[in-house]
Amino acid sequence: MVKIFGFLFDKDTWQEVQGSLKKNTLRSILTMVGVWWGILLLIGLLGSARGIENNFNVLFEDFATNSVFVGGGKTSMPFKGYEEGRPVILRLDDVKKVEENVEGIELVVPRIMGNAVLSRKIFSGSFNTTGDFPILNEVAKPDLTLGRFINQSDIDEQKKVVVISEDVYKQLFEKDEDPIGELISVSKTNFKVIGVFKLVNFGGPQLDVHMPFTTFQQLYNRGDRIDWMMITGKPEYNINQVEADVKLLLKNLKKVNPNDNRAFFGFNLGDRFSQFTGFLKGMQFLTWFVGIATLIAGVFAIGSILLITVKERTKEIGIRRALGATPIMIKRQIIVESVTLAIIAGFIGIISGGVILMLINNAMLNSNEPWMRNPSVSIGMVFLSLLIVVILGTLIGLIPANKATSVKPIDALREE
Amino acid sequence: MLEIKQLHKSYPIGDSHLHVLKGINLLVKEGEMVAIMGSSGSGKSTLLNIIGMLDHADSGDYILDGLPIKNLTEKKAAEYRNKFLGFIFQSFNLINYKNAMENVALPLYYQGMKRKERQELAMFHLEKVGLADWAHHLPKELSGGQNQRVAIARALAANPKLLLADEPTGALDMSTSYEIMEFIQQLNDEGKTILMVTHEEDIANMCKRIIRLRDGVIMEDTTIKQVRAKQHV
Ligand SMILES: Nc1ncnc2c1ncn2[C@@H]1O[C@H](COP(=O)(O)OP(=O)(O)OP(=O)(O)O)[C@@H](O)[C@H]1O
Ligand SMILES: [Mg+2]
């Protein structure tokens, strides 16, 4: 090994390389631009993909991804004397039954939804409202920007308090006004604002106003009816199985035909999540593919530039061979040249790629709706792309090197 | 020093062959200074290139300093060229982005000599051809005669046994040619064996032996009384 690679530690090798690269400025620059562009694209794309993934992970962080929503719909089949088209109504005690009877359940959170006109001073607007328990925090933690969420004493005392979304805040309050402790009217009843949260939505209705479950029951006179339940499975259980078990139990309880698929609606967040991760994986793959394809295209371009310049260079190589350079010496010099170019260009590519990711990051930090978070590439990827560059550099170098040493010295010398 | 027997060489031209060398026999002893003459296309350069291992013969024997030169790997050939041979070309063949000293040092680099030694030796040879002050100039900053002197210094750098020159004065005016010949004669005086292709009778007469090629064979081989270049300068 030392014998083969010893020349790399020889100052003269580098002097030769430097001399040749400096003299052939245009060729050097063209080669570098090709590699630089490929690496830049690779890093930029990979970093962006990572940024999108990070953002997505943060969004989902507050959600139990191993969860499913189940709500009552209408039956679509007759069963045990009941006609089809009967509404299926879920109640609070169903929550308990699900909790007790379905295997693999971690939490069941009942939810109820209504609609109300919210107003304050001259402002007003119509929004969806929900009645919630503090336990919602554990499955779909609202991203609070101000104040607090509903607590147990709010529930116990049926307090008239609301946690509002930023959209509501914007509609009912002046800019920079502190909403906490302010009163707003919800369906003509005064409620105190205790918190503001940022909306995160994965489909379904936009839920802008949270109030204590018990308060909601009273306000809307709903009794113990609920609209749907959010069910999270234990990590070791398959959420699809849990969903099926829950539905089966509920069909039993509500006397619904076991084959009736319309009686309950379900929204499986776990499914959604894996769809998203699948999409991200696909995107990452595509990124690698595009990046590497760009690099290879760059290499082909460089290869042909080099092949053209080999002709111009053949005479010099002929001279060197006449003076006693062996083919190995010639080859390794040309390879070291192109690898050096590739590495320098690769580094510049990595650095400028990093700068671009930083700029994107800044733009995202200043943006109202960032769709990327912390776009970055791992050290491993950086090294991998450098490795690719080095391998490609060697391959690029091999083309002219082989060409330059495959002819007789005299034929190389004759080249003008 | 050098022995050639029944050397043949032909070039493929389309479907047929151009038979250039048709059985060359030649013996050159150490310390000789030989001019190779002949009309254009008679195969002078071809012969010199085969002797210089830049080209291969089709058949025949070639022995250089007791070593049979046959079926050499390119690696071996490169080593032999580096150790035994010095080349001087009509068009100088200097590397244009290297200065005079670096050009002269190049064969030493391929010998694996250390940088410092190499540069010292290169300077020594440049001094010998009177170009020490031009060591750091690029070829394009030197005149034709100066460039040829750099090329001579380079050919000498590795201290070869045999110097091969293909029309070394072909690109130079008369007085510069004589100047260059003076150097070459001096080298011969010091014991170097020299083979030189030339068109010009006066240059050939400055050698000690003239070989004339015609129709692919040596037609005439005469030892002459050397004309010293100094008388003309
Ligand atoms: N690589 C080649 N391919 C084909 N023919 C060649 C090649 N090299 C030389 N020849 C031919 O071989 C013949 C001898 O060429 P060579 O260069 O040896 O002549 P020369 O005696 O040196 O001529 P000049 O005095 O013009 O330099 C010429 O007819 C030339 O055209
Ligand atoms: Mg010739």
XYZ file of C-alpha atoms and ligand atoms in Angstrom:
681
model
C 0.000 0.000 0.000
C 2.693 2.421 0.999
C 4.447 1.675 -2.222
C 1.361 2.285 -4.344
C 0.160 5.384 -2.543
C 3.512 6.715 -1.413
C 3.538 9.182 -4.286
C 0.589 10.935 -2.655
C 2.859 12.051 0.138
C 5.435 13.318 -2.278
C 5.490 17.066 -2.587
C 6.533 16.745 -6.218
C 3.385 14.930 -7.184
C 1.415 17.885 -5.946
C 3.695 20.352 -7.607
C 3.148 18.579 -10.914
C -0.612 18.513 -10.315
C -0.713 22.142 -9.328
C 1.339 23.191 -12.319
C -0.821 21.304 -14.732
C -4.112 22.497 -13.227
C -3.034 26.106 -13.113
C -1.894 26.071 -16.667
C -5.104 24.512 -17.919
C -7.384 26.953 -16.159
C -10.392 26.647 -18.418
C -10.380 22.886 -18.294
C -9.982 22.934 -14.523
C -12.824 25.384 -14.071
C -15.196 23.519 -16.369
C -14.526 20.277 -14.563
C -15.057 21.902 -11.218
C -18.271 23.604 -12.242
C -19.728 20.259 -13.295
C -18.893 18.521 -10.051
C -19.787 21.544 -7.964
C -23.220 21.731 -9.506
C -23.920 18.056 -8.952
C -22.880 18.184 -5.310
C -24.728 21.433 -4.729
C -27.887 19.908 -6.125
C -27.444 16.724 -4.117
C -26.874 18.572 -0.840
C -29.604 21.118 -1.547
C -32.154 18.478 -2.421
C -31.252 16.138 0.415
C -31.277 18.991 2.904
C -34.639 20.218 1.692
C -36.093 16.735 1.868
C -34.794 16.478 5.392
C -36.260 19.895 6.211
C -39.674 18.842 4.996
C -39.406 15.638 6.962
C -38.331 17.486 10.117
C -41.219 19.866 9.779
C -43.593 17.016 9.324
C -42.188 15.200 12.353
C -42.578 18.273 14.499
C -46.172 18.651 13.365
C -46.864 15.071 14.280
C -44.874 15.188 17.472
C -47.910 16.472 19.381
C -50.085 13.739 18.001
C -50.179 10.167 19.034
C -49.528 8.720 15.615
C -50.718 5.336 16.734
C -54.303 6.557 16.869
C -57.646 6.432 15.161
C -60.829 8.512 15.303
C -64.126 6.626 15.429
C -67.478 8.351 15.181
C -71.070 7.413 14.576
C -72.609 7.582 11.109
C -75.777 6.052 9.727
C -76.467 2.360 9.254
C -76.532 1.167 5.705
C -77.982 -2.283 6.353
C -81.028 -3.443 8.257
C -80.248 -5.544 11.345
C -82.308 -7.328 13.988
C -85.478 -5.576 13.047
C -83.953 -2.151 12.624
C -84.320 -0.385 9.310
C -81.273 0.887 7.483
C -80.527 4.592 7.636
C -80.710 4.712 11.422
C -78.252 7.201 12.970
C -75.740 5.629 15.307
C -75.213 7.686 18.407
C -72.185 7.365 20.646
C -72.394 8.176 24.333
C -69.951 8.765 27.124
C -70.440 5.300 28.574
C -69.398 3.772 25.231
C -66.014 5.300 25.843
C -65.694 3.382 29.080
C -66.823 0.173 27.414
C -64.299 0.516 24.633
C -61.603 1.217 27.166
C -62.499 -1.843 29.179
C -63.154 -4.355 26.456
C -60.743 -3.751 23.584
C -57.275 -5.133 23.851
C -54.308 -2.885 23.168
C -55.976 0.411 24.005
C -54.016 3.074 25.734
C -56.452 5.965 25.838
C -59.923 6.781 24.623
C -60.733 10.466 24.434
C -64.340 11.489 23.788
C -64.884 14.499 21.603
C -67.865 16.569 20.795
C -68.269 19.299 18.249
C -70.613 22.193 17.698
C -70.779 25.516 16.014
C -71.040 28.959 17.471
C -70.929 32.586 16.581
C -68.115 34.213 18.481
C -68.148 37.908 19.048
C -66.311 40.583 20.897
C -66.874 44.307 20.626
C -67.436 44.963 16.947
C -65.826 41.738 15.776
C -67.544 38.453 15.195
C -67.264 35.203 13.296
C -68.657 31.696 13.108
C -66.400 28.858 14.276
C -66.426 25.193 15.149
C -66.320 24.522 18.862
C -65.387 21.365 20.750
C -65.928 20.143 24.245
C -62.756 18.609 25.575
C -61.106 16.931 28.512
C -57.593 17.759 29.678
C -56.631 14.299 28.509
C -56.759 15.583 24.903
C -53.307 16.855 25.656
C -52.040 13.287 25.531
C -53.270 12.440 22.069
C -53.428 15.701 20.164
C -51.623 18.297 22.189
C -52.695 21.752 21.046
C -49.689 23.847 20.187
C -50.260 26.605 22.743
C -48.729 29.976 21.974
C -50.349 31.729 24.960
C -51.977 30.728 28.234
C -53.004 27.215 29.190
C -55.255 24.373 28.169
C -58.424 23.146 29.930
C -57.786 21.530 33.322
C -59.764 19.286 35.620
C -61.216 22.081 37.720
C -62.585 23.694 34.542
C -64.389 20.403 33.944
C -65.536 19.954 37.517
C -66.883 23.460 37.851
C -68.197 23.758 34.291
C -66.213 26.962 33.914
C -66.993 29.251 31.026
C -63.511 29.329 29.578
C -62.235 28.818 26.052
C -58.964 28.067 24.354
C -59.032 29.712 20.937
C -57.054 29.250 17.768
C -54.844 31.969 16.358
C -57.413 32.425 13.601
C -60.064 33.279 16.171
C -57.650 35.551 17.949
C -56.894 37.399 14.738
C -60.565 37.847 14.004
C -61.679 38.995 17.435
C -58.704 40.934 18.717
C -56.669 43.887 17.650
C -53.108 43.258 16.717
C -50.854 42.751 19.757
C -53.789 42.794 22.116
C -53.430 40.385 25.052
C -56.399 38.004 24.851
C -55.791 36.101 28.069
C -58.492 36.840 30.636
C -60.571 38.749 28.088
C -64.211 37.905 27.695
C -65.696 36.849 24.387
C -69.234 35.878 23.607
C -69.904 32.324 22.465
C -73.489 31.880 21.362
C -74.335 34.903 23.462
C -72.748 33.527 26.605
C -69.611 35.172 27.935
C -66.499 33.044 28.071
C -63.086 33.895 29.361
C -60.135 33.246 27.064
C -57.519 31.135 28.834
C -55.280 30.141 25.973
C -54.383 30.533 22.305
C -53.104 27.731 20.118
C -51.708 27.259 16.681
C -53.831 25.196 14.347
C -52.432 21.991 12.953
C -54.720 20.104 10.725
C -54.638 16.695 9.123
C -57.948 16.683 7.418
C -61.360 16.850 9.020
C -63.059 20.020 10.201
C -61.039 22.921 11.521
C -61.588 23.052 15.270
C -61.051 26.586 16.497
C -62.517 26.738 19.983
C -61.938 24.319 22.844
C -64.088 24.550 25.949
C -64.482 22.196 28.920
C -66.517 19.132 27.995
C -68.990 19.704 30.796
C -69.483 23.333 29.827
C -70.107 22.267 26.262
C -72.703 19.703 27.368
C -74.556 22.387 29.197
C -74.238 25.065 26.529
C -75.484 22.843 23.740
C -77.701 20.695 25.858
C -76.205 17.509 24.501
C -76.638 15.187 27.446
C -74.004 12.461 27.341
C -73.828 12.235 23.579
C -70.439 12.489 21.954
C -69.519 12.856 18.304
C -66.443 10.714 18.100
C -63.684 9.244 20.146
C -59.981 9.442 19.642
C -58.409 6.127 20.428
C -54.702 5.532 20.840
C -53.253 2.076 20.796
C -50.410 0.787 22.889
C -47.191 0.964 20.899
C -46.890 -2.798 20.563
C -50.385 -3.111 19.069
C -51.343 -2.627 15.464
C -53.654 0.341 15.237
C -55.579 -1.185 12.365
C -56.438 -4.192 14.498
C -57.473 -1.928 17.377
C -59.683 0.046 15.014
C -61.350 -3.120 13.772
C -61.876 -4.408 17.324
C -63.356 -1.097 18.459
C -65.763 -1.014 15.556
C -66.794 -4.607 16.141
C -67.516 -3.894 19.794
C -69.474 -0.768 18.936
C -71.489 -2.584 16.264
C -72.376 -5.114 18.884
C -73.392 -2.465 21.388
C -75.387 -0.438 18.887
C -76.982 -3.444 17.212
C -75.448 -2.760 13.864
C -74.909 -5.368 11.184
C -71.286 -6.581 11.565
C -70.827 -6.117 7.825
C -72.094 -2.566 7.821
C -69.178 -0.373 6.922
C -71.064 2.880 6.928
C -72.336 2.857 10.487
C -69.115 4.280 11.843
C -66.620 6.552 10.313
C -63.011 6.228 11.143
C -59.952 8.227 10.426
C -56.760 6.370 11.029
C -53.931 8.724 11.857
C -51.507 5.839 11.925
C -52.365 5.102 8.308
C -51.987 8.725 7.398
C -48.664 8.841 9.149
C -47.238 5.862 7.362
C -48.516 7.258 4.077
C -46.628 10.436 4.810
C -43.455 8.662 5.813
C -43.753 6.555 2.700
C -44.053 9.714 0.682
C -41.006 11.165 2.409
C -39.003 8.025 1.804
C -39.984 8.240 -1.832
C -38.915 11.845 -1.919
C -35.550 11.040 -0.374
C -35.024 8.273 -2.854
C -35.960 10.594 -5.690
C -33.559 13.175 -4.340
C -30.665 10.761 -4.288
C -31.624 9.594 -7.694
C -31.822 13.097 -9.140
C -28.648 14.206 -7.377
C -26.624 11.245 -8.503
C -28.046 11.417 -12.001
C -26.992 15.060 -12.136
C -23.534 14.130 -10.935
C -23.249 11.430 -13.542
C -24.496 13.765 -16.256
C -21.879 16.252 -15.059
C -19.287 13.523 -15.245
C -20.192 12.713 -18.806
C -19.906 16.357 -19.734
C -16.558 16.587 -17.980
C -15.450 13.347 -19.536
C -16.018 14.692 -23.004
C -14.331 17.997 -22.194
C -11.365 16.061 -20.859
C -11.304 13.803 -23.872
C -11.109 16.824 -26.110
C -8.322 18.303 -24.054
C -6.474 15.009 -23.964
C -5.716 15.580 -27.607
C -4.198 18.906 -26.735
C -2.395 17.220 -23.922
C -1.211 14.152 -25.744
C 1.949 15.825 -26.939
C 2.928 16.789 -23.422
C 2.337 13.234 -22.318
C 4.443 12.036 -25.237
C 7.269 14.290 -24.089
C 6.969 13.030 -20.550
C 7.058 9.459 -21.763
C 10.134 10.136 -23.889
C 11.798 11.486 -20.760
C 11.081 8.264 -18.915
C 7.620 8.532 -17.388
C 6.047 5.089 -17.121
C 2.351 4.656 -17.954
C 1.590 4.238 -14.248
C 3.229 7.576 -13.488
C 1.226 9.291 -16.215
C -2.016 7.641 -15.228
C -1.746 8.377 -11.578
C -0.875 11.973 -12.239
C -3.947 12.477 -14.405
C -6.110 10.659 -11.887
C -4.737 12.685 -8.983
C -5.444 15.784 -11.041
C -9.062 14.965 -11.653
C -9.617 13.686 -8.130
C -8.084 16.872 -6.755
C -10.379 18.932 -8.943
C -13.345 16.839 -7.932
C -12.558 17.114 -4.228
C -12.064 20.864 -4.360
C -15.253 21.238 -6.364
C -16.974 18.811 -4.017
C -15.967 20.865 -1.001
C -17.114 24.061 -2.622
C -20.342 22.260 -3.494
C -20.800 21.093 0.079
C -20.072 24.526 1.479
C -22.318 26.362 -0.952
C -24.979 23.682 -0.437
C -24.705 24.349 3.299
C -25.024 28.076 2.732
C -28.128 27.544 0.631
C -29.666 25.356 3.309
C -28.883 28.076 5.843
C -30.599 30.663 3.654
C -33.626 28.407 3.282
C -33.641 27.894 7.023
C -33.594 31.645 7.649
C -36.364 32.172 5.151
C -38.388 29.466 6.867
C -37.792 30.901 10.326
C -39.096 34.244 9.132
C -42.023 32.785 7.296
C -45.547 32.506 8.679
C -46.104 29.123 7.204
C -42.800 27.289 7.212
C -42.999 24.044 5.336
C -39.432 23.118 6.190
C -37.681 22.987 9.470
C -33.953 22.778 10.028
C -33.037 21.613 6.501
C -29.748 19.805 6.932
C -27.632 16.929 5.769
C -25.850 14.485 7.998
C -22.082 14.189 8.126
C -22.518 10.678 6.811
C -24.254 11.954 3.707
C -21.623 14.603 3.193
C -18.930 11.965 3.326
C -20.888 9.657 1.121
C -21.296 12.343 -1.510
C -17.598 13.186 -1.256
C -16.838 9.522 -1.702
C -19.046 9.437 -4.775
C -17.195 12.452 -6.091
C -13.834 10.832 -5.483
C -14.900 7.642 -7.232
C -16.343 9.608 -10.121
C -13.208 11.745 -10.189
C -11.122 8.612 -10.532
C -13.349 7.354 -13.297
C -13.198 10.676 -15.122
C -9.456 10.633 -14.764
C -9.196 7.114 -16.107
C -10.679 7.950 -19.489
C -7.994 10.409 -20.594
C -5.308 8.561 -18.658
C -5.954 5.374 -20.568
C -6.185 7.186 -23.810
C -2.932 9.019 -23.186
C -0.967 5.887 -22.419
C -2.515 3.499 -24.902
C -0.726 4.982 -27.927
C 2.950 4.596 -28.721
C 5.082 7.427 -27.360
C 5.962 8.456 -30.869
C 2.306 8.808 -31.838
C 1.722 10.951 -28.775
C 4.745 13.088 -29.667
C 3.556 13.600 -33.230
C 0.290 15.097 -32.013
C 0.106 18.775 -32.708
C 27.212 0.600 -27.669
C 24.518 -0.131 -30.195
C 23.970 -2.930 -32.615
C 21.199 -3.309 -35.182
C 20.658 -6.322 -37.419
C 18.191 -6.768 -40.256
C 15.786 -4.189 -38.916
C 12.476 -3.866 -40.784
C 9.693 -1.416 -40.355
C 6.592 -0.738 -42.411
C 3.556 1.435 -41.908
C 0.071 0.303 -42.843
C -1.443 2.597 -45.426
C -4.997 1.688 -46.191
C -4.941 -1.947 -47.232
C -1.273 -2.058 -48.163
C 1.982 -1.358 -46.403
C 4.648 1.249 -46.812
C 7.896 -0.587 -46.265
C 10.183 2.117 -44.849
C 13.129 0.245 -43.369
C 14.136 -2.847 -45.312
C 16.879 -4.485 -43.339
C 19.089 -1.979 -41.588
C 22.415 -3.183 -40.191
C 24.298 -0.776 -38.016
C 27.008 -0.857 -35.398
C 27.784 2.228 -33.337
C 30.574 2.224 -30.820
C 30.857 4.269 -27.706
C 32.008 7.838 -28.267
C 30.938 7.967 -31.892
C 29.138 10.904 -33.413
C 26.989 9.749 -36.302
C 24.944 11.778 -38.774
C 22.018 10.012 -40.430
C 21.192 11.497 -43.806
C 18.859 10.745 -46.663
C 16.103 12.337 -48.640
C 12.821 13.304 -47.060
C 10.734 10.232 -46.342
C 13.710 7.887 -46.472
C 13.066 6.705 -42.902
C 15.654 8.658 -40.906
C 13.240 9.642 -38.148
C 11.721 6.179 -38.167
C 15.117 4.634 -37.516
C 15.977 7.138 -34.790
C 12.619 6.597 -33.067
C 13.133 2.850 -33.033
C 16.580 3.332 -31.562
C 14.965 5.663 -29.020
C 12.331 3.032 -28.140
C 9.608 5.479 -29.020
C 8.508 3.100 -31.755
C 8.801 -0.639 -32.387
C 10.486 -2.421 -35.266
C 8.575 -5.116 -37.109
C 11.501 -7.511 -37.118
C 15.242 -7.615 -36.613
C 17.512 -7.319 -33.590
C 18.433 -4.260 -31.626
C 20.918 -4.431 -28.799
C 21.622 -1.348 -26.717
C 24.597 -1.429 -24.397
C 24.390 -5.214 -24.267
C 20.632 -5.249 -23.585
C 18.392 -6.807 -26.222
C 15.542 -4.393 -26.911
C 12.645 -6.613 -27.801
C 9.106 -7.018 -26.568
C 9.691 -4.537 -23.807
C 6.803 -3.573 -21.609
C 6.123 0.127 -21.807
C 7.275 0.378 -18.204
C 10.673 -1.158 -19.016
C 10.996 0.933 -22.143
C 10.322 4.074 -20.112
C 12.991 3.080 -17.614
C 15.529 2.427 -20.382
C 14.731 5.719 -22.058
C 15.177 7.474 -18.777
C 18.472 5.747 -17.948
C 20.189 5.374 -21.318
C 18.786 7.948 -23.699
C 18.595 11.662 -24.140
C 16.382 13.188 -26.834
C 16.779 16.416 -28.731
C 13.950 17.288 -31.109
C 13.667 19.678 -33.972
C 10.763 21.459 -32.269
C 12.439 21.374 -28.840
C 9.422 19.689 -27.195
C 9.679 21.617 -23.966
C 6.668 21.680 -21.670
C 5.342 25.160 -22.164
C 4.074 25.854 -18.666
C 7.302 24.827 -16.991
C 10.273 27.147 -16.782
C 13.692 26.188 -18.124
C 14.899 24.728 -14.866
C 11.750 22.665 -14.324
C 11.969 21.351 -17.860
C 15.545 20.267 -17.357
C 14.665 18.672 -14.023
C 11.801 16.593 -15.425
C 13.778 13.452 -16.390
C 15.303 13.531 -12.917
C 11.823 13.664 -11.399
C 10.987 10.464 -13.228
C 14.179 8.948 -11.869
C 12.842 9.596 -8.387
C 15.492 12.124 -7.481
C 14.789 14.451 -4.579
C 13.609 17.902 -5.459
C 16.567 19.771 -4.110
C 19.164 17.604 -5.812
C 17.169 17.711 -8.973
C 17.105 21.468 -9.086
C 20.788 21.718 -8.330
C 21.620 19.296 -11.086
C 19.285 21.082 -13.486
C 21.013 24.370 -12.693
C 24.376 22.763 -13.273
C 23.336 21.652 -16.753
C 21.719 24.977 -17.558
C 24.947 26.642 -16.612
C 26.755 24.306 -18.950
C 24.634 25.487 -21.871
C 25.041 29.072 -20.694
C 21.473 29.647 -19.577
C 21.788 29.863 -15.805
C 20.357 33.375 -15.912
C 17.310 32.154 -17.819
C 16.458 29.328 -15.469
C 13.146 30.810 -14.415
C 11.914 31.788 -17.840
C 9.180 29.964 -19.692
C 9.935 28.543 -23.154
C 7.868 31.242 -24.827
C 10.163 33.836 -23.293
C 13.252 32.277 -24.873
C 14.601 32.333 -28.419
C 14.742 29.202 -30.567
C 18.430 28.730 -29.906
C 17.948 29.188 -26.204
C 15.089 26.723 -26.185
C 17.205 24.159 -27.979
C 19.944 24.667 -25.421
C 17.390 24.068 -22.665
C 16.377 20.895 -24.506
C 20.039 19.837 -24.698
C 20.436 20.486 -20.989
C 17.347 18.372 -20.399
C 18.687 15.570 -22.602
C 21.897 15.614 -20.589
C 20.294 15.884 -17.186
C 19.908 12.172 -16.584
C 23.459 11.574 -17.833
C 22.457 9.227 -20.686
C 24.906 7.079 -22.613
C 23.363 7.858 -25.952
C 22.070 11.162 -27.266
C 19.492 11.052 -30.058
C 18.840 14.223 -32.020
C 16.286 14.534 -34.821
C 17.220 17.598 -36.867
C 18.315 19.552 -33.798
C 19.201 22.546 -35.952
C 16.253 22.215 -38.323
C 14.357 25.109 -36.811
C 17.319 27.392 -36.271
C 19.182 29.918 -38.407
C 22.722 29.185 -39.454
C 24.713 30.885 -36.743
C 22.470 29.513 -34.011
C 22.786 26.082 -35.613
C 26.542 26.253 -35.333
C 26.270 27.350 -31.759
C 24.149 24.317 -30.971
C 26.546 22.077 -32.900
C 29.379 23.418 -30.846
C 27.604 22.211 -27.703
C 26.913 18.849 -29.195
C 30.520 18.438 -30.292
C 31.624 19.383 -26.827
C 29.412 16.653 -25.380
C 30.913 14.172 -27.816
C 34.360 15.297 -26.778
C 33.380 14.465 -23.224
C 32.556 10.938 -24.347
C 28.844 10.915 -25.139
C 27.737 8.798 -28.060
C 25.608 10.871 -30.425
C 23.216 9.942 -33.234
C 21.850 12.820 -35.220
C 19.453 13.092 -38.126
C 20.116 16.012 -40.423
C 19.399 17.321 -43.855
C 22.274 19.705 -44.043
C 25.685 18.642 -45.344
C 27.570 21.230 -43.291
C 25.925 19.982 -40.080
C 26.624 16.358 -41.061
C 30.251 17.239 -41.647
C 30.524 18.305 -38.049
C 29.950 14.677 -37.063
C 32.533 11.927 -37.295
C 30.593 9.477 -39.413
C 27.829 9.844 -41.981
C 25.226 7.198 -42.804
C 23.067 7.661 -45.887
C 19.689 5.962 -46.161
C 18.030 5.184 -49.452
C 15.261 2.766 -50.361
C 15.126 1.512 -46.821
C 18.732 0.436 -46.520
C 22.028 2.048 -45.577
C 23.484 2.939 -48.902
C 26.637 4.613 -47.710
C 28.496 4.626 -44.409
C 31.611 6.810 -44.243
C 33.911 7.976 -41.515
C 34.902 11.601 -42.047
C 37.185 14.172 -40.592
C 35.152 16.260 -38.210
C 34.694 19.943 -38.960
C 34.712 21.899 -35.727
C 31.728 24.187 -35.360
C 33.840 26.738 -33.564
C 35.597 27.741 -36.788
C 32.267 28.912 -38.200
C 30.981 30.877 -35.270
N 2.956 6.908 -38.376
C 3.097 6.779 -39.695
N 2.121 6.238 -40.422
C 2.245 6.089 -41.755
N 3.303 6.445 -42.420
C 4.323 6.999 -41.764
C 4.270 7.199 -40.360
N 5.440 7.762 -39.967
C 6.179 7.913 -41.076
N 5.515 7.460 -42.155
C 6.016 7.422 -43.515
O 7.232 6.717 -43.507
C 8.159 7.328 -44.342
C 9.419 7.656 -43.574
O 9.101 8.644 -42.609
P 10.231 9.353 -41.734
O 9.538 10.323 -40.838
O 11.047 8.309 -41.073
O 11.051 10.093 -42.845
P 12.291 11.070 -42.669
O 13.403 10.419 -43.362
O 12.487 11.431 -41.243
O 11.774 12.310 -43.485
P 12.009 13.854 -43.181
O 13.407 14.153 -43.676
O 11.003 14.520 -44.037
O 11.856 14.056 -41.744
C 7.489 8.562 -44.926
O 7.049 8.248 -46.238
C 6.345 8.799 -44.025
O 5.270 9.333 -44.760
Mg 12.239 13.166 -40.008
